[in-house]
Short mmCIF file of C-alpha atoms and ligand atoms in Angstrom, two decimals:
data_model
loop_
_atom_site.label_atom_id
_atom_site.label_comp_id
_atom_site.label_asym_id
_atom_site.label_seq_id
_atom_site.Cartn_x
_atom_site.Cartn_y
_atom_site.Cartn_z
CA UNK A 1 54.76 -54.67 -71.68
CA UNK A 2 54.03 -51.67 -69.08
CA UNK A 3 56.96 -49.17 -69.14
CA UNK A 4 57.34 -49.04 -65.36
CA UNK A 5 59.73 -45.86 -65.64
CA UNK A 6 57.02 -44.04 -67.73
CA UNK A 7 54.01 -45.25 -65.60
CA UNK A 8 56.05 -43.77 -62.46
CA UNK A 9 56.94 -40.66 -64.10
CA UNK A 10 53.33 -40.05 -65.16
CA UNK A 11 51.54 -40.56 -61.87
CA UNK A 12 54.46 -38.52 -60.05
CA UNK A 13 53.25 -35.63 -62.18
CA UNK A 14 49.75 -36.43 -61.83
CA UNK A 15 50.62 -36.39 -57.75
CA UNK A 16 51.98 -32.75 -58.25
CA UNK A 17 48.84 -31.75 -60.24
CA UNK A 18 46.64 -33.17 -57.34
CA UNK A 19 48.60 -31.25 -54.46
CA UNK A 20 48.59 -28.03 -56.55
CA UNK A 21 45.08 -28.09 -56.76
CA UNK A 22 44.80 -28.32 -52.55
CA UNK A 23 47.63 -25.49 -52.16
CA UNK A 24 49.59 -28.69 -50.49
CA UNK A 25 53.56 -28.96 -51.06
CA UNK A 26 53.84 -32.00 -52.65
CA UNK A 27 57.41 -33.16 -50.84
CA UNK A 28 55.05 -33.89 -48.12
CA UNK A 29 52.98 -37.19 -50.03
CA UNK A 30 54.86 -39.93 -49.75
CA UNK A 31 54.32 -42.46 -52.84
CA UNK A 32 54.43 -46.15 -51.54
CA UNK A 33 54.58 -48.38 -54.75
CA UNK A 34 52.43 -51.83 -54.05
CA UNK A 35 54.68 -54.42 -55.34
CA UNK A 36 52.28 -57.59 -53.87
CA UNK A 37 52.14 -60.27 -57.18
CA UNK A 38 55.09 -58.15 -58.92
CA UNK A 39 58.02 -60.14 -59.83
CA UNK A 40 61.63 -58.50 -58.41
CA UNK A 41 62.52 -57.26 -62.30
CA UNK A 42 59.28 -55.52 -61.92
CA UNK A 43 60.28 -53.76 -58.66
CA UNK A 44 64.47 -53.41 -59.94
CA UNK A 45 62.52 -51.52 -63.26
CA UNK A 46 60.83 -49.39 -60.28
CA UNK A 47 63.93 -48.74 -58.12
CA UNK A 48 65.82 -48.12 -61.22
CA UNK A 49 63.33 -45.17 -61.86
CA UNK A 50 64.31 -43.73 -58.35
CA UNK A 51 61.52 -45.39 -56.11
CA UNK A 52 62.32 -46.49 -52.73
CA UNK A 53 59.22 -47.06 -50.85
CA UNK A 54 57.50 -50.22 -51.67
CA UNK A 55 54.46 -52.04 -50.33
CA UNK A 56 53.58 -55.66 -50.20
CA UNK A 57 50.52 -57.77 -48.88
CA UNK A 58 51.81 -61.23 -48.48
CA UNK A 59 54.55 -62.09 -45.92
CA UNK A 60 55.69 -65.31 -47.55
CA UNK A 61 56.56 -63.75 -50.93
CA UNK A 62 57.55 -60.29 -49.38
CA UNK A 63 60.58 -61.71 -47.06
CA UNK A 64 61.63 -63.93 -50.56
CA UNK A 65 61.95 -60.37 -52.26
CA UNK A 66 63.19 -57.76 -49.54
CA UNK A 67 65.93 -61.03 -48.48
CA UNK A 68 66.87 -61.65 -52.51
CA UNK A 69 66.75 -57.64 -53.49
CA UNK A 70 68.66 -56.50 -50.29
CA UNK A 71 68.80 -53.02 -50.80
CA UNK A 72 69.74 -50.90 -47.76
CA UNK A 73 68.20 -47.65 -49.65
CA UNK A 74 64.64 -49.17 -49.85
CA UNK A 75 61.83 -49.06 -47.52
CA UNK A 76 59.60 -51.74 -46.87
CA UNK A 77 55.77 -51.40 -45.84
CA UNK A 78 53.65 -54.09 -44.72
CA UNK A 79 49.96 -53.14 -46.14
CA UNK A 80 48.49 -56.50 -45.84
CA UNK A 81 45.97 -58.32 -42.90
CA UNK A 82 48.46 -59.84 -40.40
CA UNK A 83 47.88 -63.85 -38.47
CA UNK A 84 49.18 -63.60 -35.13
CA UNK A 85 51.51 -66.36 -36.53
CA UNK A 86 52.88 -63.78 -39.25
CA UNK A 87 54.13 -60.88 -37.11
CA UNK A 88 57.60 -62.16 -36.16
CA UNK A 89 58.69 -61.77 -39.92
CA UNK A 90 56.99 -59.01 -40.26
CA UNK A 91 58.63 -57.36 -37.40
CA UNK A 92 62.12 -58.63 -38.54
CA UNK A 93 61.89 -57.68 -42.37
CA UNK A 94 59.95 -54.37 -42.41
CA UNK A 95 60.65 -50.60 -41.94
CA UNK A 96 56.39 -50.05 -41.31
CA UNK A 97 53.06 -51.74 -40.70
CA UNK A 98 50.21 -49.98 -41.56
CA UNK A 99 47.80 -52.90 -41.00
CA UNK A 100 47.81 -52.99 -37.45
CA UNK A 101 44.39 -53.33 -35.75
CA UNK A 102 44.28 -54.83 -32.20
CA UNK A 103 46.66 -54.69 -29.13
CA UNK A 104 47.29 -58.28 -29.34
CA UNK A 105 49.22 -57.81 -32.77
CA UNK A 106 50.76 -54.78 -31.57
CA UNK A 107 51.91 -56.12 -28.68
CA UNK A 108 53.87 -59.51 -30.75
CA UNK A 109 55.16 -56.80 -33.23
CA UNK A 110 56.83 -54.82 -30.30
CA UNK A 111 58.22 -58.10 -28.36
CA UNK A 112 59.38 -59.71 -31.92
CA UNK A 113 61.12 -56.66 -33.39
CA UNK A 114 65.10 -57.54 -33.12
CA UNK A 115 66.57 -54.99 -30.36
CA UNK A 116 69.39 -53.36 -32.59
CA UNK A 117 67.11 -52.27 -35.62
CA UNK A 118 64.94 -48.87 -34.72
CA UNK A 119 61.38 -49.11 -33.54
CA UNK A 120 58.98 -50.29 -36.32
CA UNK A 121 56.86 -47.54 -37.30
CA UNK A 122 52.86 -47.98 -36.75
CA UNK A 123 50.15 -47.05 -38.76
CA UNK A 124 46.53 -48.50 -37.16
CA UNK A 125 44.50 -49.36 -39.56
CA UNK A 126 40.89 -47.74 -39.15
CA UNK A 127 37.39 -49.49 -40.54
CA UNK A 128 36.44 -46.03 -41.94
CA UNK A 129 33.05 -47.44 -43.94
CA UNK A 130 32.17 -49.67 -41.35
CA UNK A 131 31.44 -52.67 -43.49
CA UNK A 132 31.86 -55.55 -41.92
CA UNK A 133 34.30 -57.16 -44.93
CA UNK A 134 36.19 -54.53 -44.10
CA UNK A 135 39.49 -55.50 -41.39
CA UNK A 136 40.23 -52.03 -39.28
CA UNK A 137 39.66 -50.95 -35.50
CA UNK A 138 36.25 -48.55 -35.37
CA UNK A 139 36.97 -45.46 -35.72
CA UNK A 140 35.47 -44.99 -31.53
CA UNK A 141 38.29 -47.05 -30.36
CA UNK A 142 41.09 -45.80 -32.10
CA UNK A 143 42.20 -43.44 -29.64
CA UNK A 144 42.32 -45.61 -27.10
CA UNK A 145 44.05 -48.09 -28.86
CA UNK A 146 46.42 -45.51 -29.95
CA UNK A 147 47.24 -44.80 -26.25
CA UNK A 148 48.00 -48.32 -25.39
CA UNK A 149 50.79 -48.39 -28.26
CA UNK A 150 52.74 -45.48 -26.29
CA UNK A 151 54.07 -47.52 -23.80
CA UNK A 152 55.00 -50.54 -26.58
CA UNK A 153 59.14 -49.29 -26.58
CA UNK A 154 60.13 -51.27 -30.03
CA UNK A 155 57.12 -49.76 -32.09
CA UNK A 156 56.57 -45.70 -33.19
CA UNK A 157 53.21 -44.85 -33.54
CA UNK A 158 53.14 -42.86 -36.89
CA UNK A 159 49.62 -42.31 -37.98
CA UNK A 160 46.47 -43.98 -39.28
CA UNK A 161 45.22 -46.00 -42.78
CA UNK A 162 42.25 -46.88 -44.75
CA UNK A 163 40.87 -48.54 -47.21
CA UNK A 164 37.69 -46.85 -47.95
CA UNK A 165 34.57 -48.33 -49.34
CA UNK A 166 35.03 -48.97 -53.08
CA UNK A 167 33.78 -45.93 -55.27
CA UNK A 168 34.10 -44.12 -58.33
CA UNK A 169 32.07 -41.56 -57.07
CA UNK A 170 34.46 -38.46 -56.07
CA UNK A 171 32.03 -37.19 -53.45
CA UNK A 172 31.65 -40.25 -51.26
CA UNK A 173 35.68 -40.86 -51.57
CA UNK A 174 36.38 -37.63 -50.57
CA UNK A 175 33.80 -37.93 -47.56
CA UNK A 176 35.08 -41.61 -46.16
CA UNK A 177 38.60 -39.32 -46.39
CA UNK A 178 37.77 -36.33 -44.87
CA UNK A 179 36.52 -38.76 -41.77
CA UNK A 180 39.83 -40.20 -41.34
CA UNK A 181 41.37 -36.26 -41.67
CA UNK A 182 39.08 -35.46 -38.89
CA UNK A 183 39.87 -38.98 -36.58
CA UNK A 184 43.77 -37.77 -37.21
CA UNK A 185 42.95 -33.99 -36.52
CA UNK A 186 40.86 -35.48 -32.80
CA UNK A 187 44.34 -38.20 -32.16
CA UNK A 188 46.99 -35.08 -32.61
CA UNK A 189 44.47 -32.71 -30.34
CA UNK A 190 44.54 -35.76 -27.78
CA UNK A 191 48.03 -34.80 -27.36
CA UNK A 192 48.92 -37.87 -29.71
CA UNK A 193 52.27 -37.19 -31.95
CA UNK A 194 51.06 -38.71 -35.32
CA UNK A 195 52.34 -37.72 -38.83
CA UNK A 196 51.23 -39.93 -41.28
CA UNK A 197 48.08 -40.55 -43.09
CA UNK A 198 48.11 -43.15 -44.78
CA UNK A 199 45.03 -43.53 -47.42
CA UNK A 200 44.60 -43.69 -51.41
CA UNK A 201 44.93 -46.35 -54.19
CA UNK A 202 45.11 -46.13 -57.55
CA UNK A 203 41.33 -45.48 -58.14
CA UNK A 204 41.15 -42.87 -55.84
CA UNK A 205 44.62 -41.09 -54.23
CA UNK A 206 43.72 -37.39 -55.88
CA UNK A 207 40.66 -37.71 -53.36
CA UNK A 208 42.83 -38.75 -50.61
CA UNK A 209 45.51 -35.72 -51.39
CA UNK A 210 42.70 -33.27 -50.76
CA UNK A 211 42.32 -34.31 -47.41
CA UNK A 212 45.16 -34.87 -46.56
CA UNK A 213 47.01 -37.86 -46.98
CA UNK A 214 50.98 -37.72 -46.63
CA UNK A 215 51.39 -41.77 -48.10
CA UNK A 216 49.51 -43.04 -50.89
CA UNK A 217 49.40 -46.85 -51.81
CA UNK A 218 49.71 -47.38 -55.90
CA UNK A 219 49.30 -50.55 -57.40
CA UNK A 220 48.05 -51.04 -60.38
CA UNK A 221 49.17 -47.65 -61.75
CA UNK A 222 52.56 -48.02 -61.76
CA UNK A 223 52.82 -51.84 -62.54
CA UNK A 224 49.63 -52.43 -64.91
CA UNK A 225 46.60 -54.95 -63.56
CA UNK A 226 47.48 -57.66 -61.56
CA UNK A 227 46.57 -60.74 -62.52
C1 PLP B 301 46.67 -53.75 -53.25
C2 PLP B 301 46.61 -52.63 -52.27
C3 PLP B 301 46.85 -51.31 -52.69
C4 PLP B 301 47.10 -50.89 -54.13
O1 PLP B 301 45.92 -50.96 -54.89
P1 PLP B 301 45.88 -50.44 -56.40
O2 PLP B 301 44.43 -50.27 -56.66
O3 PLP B 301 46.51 -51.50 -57.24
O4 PLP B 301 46.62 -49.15 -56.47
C5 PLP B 301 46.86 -50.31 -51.71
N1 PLP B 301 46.62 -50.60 -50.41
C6 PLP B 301 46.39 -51.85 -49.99
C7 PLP B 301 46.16 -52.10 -48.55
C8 PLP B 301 46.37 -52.90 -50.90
O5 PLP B 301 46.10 -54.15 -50.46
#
């Protein structure tokens, strides 16, 4: 069995090593753990280790755990693609979405999210690789898209994600990255008050730290393969 408290530990340290190596304070990388498939004494191992920002894909089995695990403390971030028929739980259950890719979903997120919690927080999700697979607005139309989300009251516009192009070659990770760096570096000239970048998986979040990312998304490093 995967020691969930080790495997945390480990890749915390590894996070340090990664910042150090870009002269980047590593308070500022936020470590999202990707609990989608893990069972809830997988995430309680995780939470007992001192996590509190968890990820999940699926809306069905996400509300099950964030209703049965109610845990003021945690954080909850929806990572997954979202069915206009999906984003009234999401917008009840979750702290962020960082899936968001059209004004239509945008729009149901900021009319279903309950009036006394705080404004959801926004990440649009960019097509960074262009593959056609690949959900995400293109990366041409994410500023205006960006600017149509200001005047949505109930959601904060936060920052951007990817999912890059699969790779294990460091050079064309760190290039898809440095394009999203450079798409967040054009939003915040625009005048647009982002502060999150959300980009890097398991396979590939040292890239990501050296250009820049302030949330990672880990999976399979912390929990083991999923099956
Ligand atoms: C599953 C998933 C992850 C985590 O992937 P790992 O390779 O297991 O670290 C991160 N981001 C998104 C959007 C995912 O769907």
């Amino acid at each position: 069995m995967i020691d969930i408290k080790h495997q945390l530990n480990h890749l915390q340290r590894s996070i340090i090593d990664a910042a150090q190596q870009c002269a980047r304070d590593p308070a500022n990388i936020r470590l999202i753990a990707v609990s989608k498939t893990r069972s809830i004494i997988e995430i309680q191992q995780a939470i007992s280790a001192g996590q509190r920002d968890f990820g999940e894909n699926y809306i069905q089995e996400a509300v099950e755990k964030i209703q049965t695990i109610d845990n003021q403390k945690l954080c909850w971030h929806f990572i997954g693609p979202i069915q206009a028929n999906k984003t009234k739980a999401i917008a009840e259950n979750f702290d962020w979405v960082h899936s968001v890719d059209r004004l239509k979903i945008a729009e149901r997120l900021n009319n279903q999210r309950p009036l006394q919690l705080p404004p959801l927080n926004i990440c649009l999700q960019v097509n960074i690789s262009g593959e056609s697979s690949k959900s995400g607005v293109a990366p041409d139309d994410v500023l205006a898209l960006a600017t149509h989300l200001k005047s949505l009251k109930k959601l904060n516009l936060r920052g951007l994600m990817t999912i890059p192009q699969a790779t294990f070659d460091k050079s064309k990770q760190q290039k898809q990255f440095n394009r999203m760096r450079i798409l967040f570096d054009q939003c915040r000239m625009e005048g647009l008050q982002l502060d999150s970048l959300s980009m890097g998986m398991s396979s590939d979040y040292p890239a990501a730290i050296a250009e820049g990312a302030t949330m990672i998304r880990i999976g399979t490093a912390i929990f083991g393969p999923r099956t």
